[in-house]
Short mmCIF file of C-alpha atoms in Angstrom, two decimals:
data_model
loop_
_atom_site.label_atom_id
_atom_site.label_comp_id
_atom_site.label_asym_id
_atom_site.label_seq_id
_atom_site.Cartn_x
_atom_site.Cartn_y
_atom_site.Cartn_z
CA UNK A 15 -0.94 -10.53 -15.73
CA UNK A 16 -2.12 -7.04 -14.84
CA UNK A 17 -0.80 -5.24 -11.97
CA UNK A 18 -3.72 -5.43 -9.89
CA UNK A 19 -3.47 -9.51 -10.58
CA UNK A 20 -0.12 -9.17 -9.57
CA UNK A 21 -0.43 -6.80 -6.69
CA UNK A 22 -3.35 -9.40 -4.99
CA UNK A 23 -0.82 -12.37 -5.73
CA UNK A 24 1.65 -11.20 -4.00
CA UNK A 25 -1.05 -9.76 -0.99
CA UNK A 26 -2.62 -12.86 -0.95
CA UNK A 27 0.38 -15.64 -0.97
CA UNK A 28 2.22 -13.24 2.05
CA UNK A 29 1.99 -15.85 5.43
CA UNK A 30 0.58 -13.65 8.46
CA UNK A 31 3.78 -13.35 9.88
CA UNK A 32 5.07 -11.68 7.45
CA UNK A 33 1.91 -9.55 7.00
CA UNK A 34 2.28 -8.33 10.60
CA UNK A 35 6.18 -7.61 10.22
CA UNK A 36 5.63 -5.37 7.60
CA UNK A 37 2.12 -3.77 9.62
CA UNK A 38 3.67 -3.99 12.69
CA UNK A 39 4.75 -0.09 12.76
CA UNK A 40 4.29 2.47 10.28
CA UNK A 41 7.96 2.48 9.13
CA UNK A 42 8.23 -1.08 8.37
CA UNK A 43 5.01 -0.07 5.75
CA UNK A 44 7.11 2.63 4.43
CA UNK A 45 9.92 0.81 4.09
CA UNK A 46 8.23 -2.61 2.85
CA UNK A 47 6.54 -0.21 -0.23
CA UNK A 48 9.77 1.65 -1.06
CA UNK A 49 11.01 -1.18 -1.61
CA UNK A 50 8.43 -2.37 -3.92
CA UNK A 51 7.92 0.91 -5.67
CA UNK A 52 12.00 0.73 -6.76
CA UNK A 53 11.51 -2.60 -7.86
CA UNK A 54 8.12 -1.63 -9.75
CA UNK A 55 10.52 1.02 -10.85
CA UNK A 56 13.55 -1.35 -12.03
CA UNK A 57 10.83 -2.82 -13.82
CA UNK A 58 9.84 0.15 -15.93
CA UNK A 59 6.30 0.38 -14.00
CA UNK A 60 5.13 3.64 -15.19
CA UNK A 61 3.84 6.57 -12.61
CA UNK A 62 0.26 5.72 -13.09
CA UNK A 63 1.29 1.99 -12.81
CA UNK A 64 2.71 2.52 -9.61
CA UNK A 65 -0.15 4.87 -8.26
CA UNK A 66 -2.77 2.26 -9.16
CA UNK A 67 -0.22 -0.93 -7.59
CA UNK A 68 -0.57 1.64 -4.34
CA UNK A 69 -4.28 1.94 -4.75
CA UNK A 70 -4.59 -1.97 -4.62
CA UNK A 71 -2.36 -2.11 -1.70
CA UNK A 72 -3.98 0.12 0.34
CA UNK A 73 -7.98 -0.85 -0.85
CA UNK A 74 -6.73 -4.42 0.25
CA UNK A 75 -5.30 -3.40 3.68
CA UNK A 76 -8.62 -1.40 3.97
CA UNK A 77 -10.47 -3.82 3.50
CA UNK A 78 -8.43 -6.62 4.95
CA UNK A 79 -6.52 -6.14 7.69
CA UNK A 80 -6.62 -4.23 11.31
CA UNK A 81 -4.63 -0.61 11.93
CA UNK A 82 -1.78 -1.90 13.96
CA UNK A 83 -1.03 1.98 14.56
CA UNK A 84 -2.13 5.50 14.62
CA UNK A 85 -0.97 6.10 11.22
CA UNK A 86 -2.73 3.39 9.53
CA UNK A 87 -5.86 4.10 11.40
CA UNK A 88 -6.12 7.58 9.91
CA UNK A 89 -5.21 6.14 6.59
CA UNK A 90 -7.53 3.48 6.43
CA UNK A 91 -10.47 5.91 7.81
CA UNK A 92 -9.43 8.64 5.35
CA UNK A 93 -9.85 5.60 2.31
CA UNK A 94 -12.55 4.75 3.66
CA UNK A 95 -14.15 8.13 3.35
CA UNK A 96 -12.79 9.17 0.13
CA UNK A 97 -14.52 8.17 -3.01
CA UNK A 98 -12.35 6.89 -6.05
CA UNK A 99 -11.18 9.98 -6.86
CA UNK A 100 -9.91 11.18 -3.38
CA UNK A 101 -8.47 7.51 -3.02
CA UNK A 102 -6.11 8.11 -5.68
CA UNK A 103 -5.35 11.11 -4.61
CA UNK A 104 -4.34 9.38 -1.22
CA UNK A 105 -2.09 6.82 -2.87
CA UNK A 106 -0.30 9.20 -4.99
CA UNK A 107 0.75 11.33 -1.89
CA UNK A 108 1.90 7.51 0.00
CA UNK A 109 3.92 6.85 -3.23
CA UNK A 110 5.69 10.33 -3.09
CA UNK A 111 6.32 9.96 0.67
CA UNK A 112 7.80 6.58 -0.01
CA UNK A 113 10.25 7.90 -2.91
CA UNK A 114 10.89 10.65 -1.19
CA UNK A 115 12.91 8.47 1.79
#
């Protein structure tokens, strides 16, 4: 499986209570993808792998679910916005601020 099939697996099986746990503020987000970007790491997930895993994440929560916050309001407004270019550019700057913590 690809890591976009993987990626809407693991989006899609989440129960909604889980969903708005991790949503709930913008440091549970951060925290929640750290922790999936050192396991993509463990993994051997490449840079671009784990830029495009972060695009998925992201177009999905676009797309799918309600800002809980100010922060994910001006994210999801800035993706929405952005064409596919600027998008990635948006998720590689969310992946560094994740590894950077």
């Amino acid at each position: 499986m690809d890591v976009k099939g993987k990626v809407e697996g693991e989006l899609n099986k989440m129960d909604s209570e889980k969903k708005e746990d991790i949503l709930k503020n913008f440091t549970s987000f951060k925290d929640y993808l750290s922790d999936k970007v050192s396991k993509g790491e463990k993994l051997g997930l490449s840079e671009e792998q784990l830029t495009k895993a972060t695009e998925y994440v992201a177009g999905y929560l676009a797309k799918h679910e309600e800002p809980k916050n100010r922060e994910q309001y001006v994210l999801q407004e800035l993706w929405k916005v952005g064409d596919k270019e600027e998008q990635k550019a948006l998720s590689s700057l969310l992946l560094k601020l994740v590894k950077a913590e």
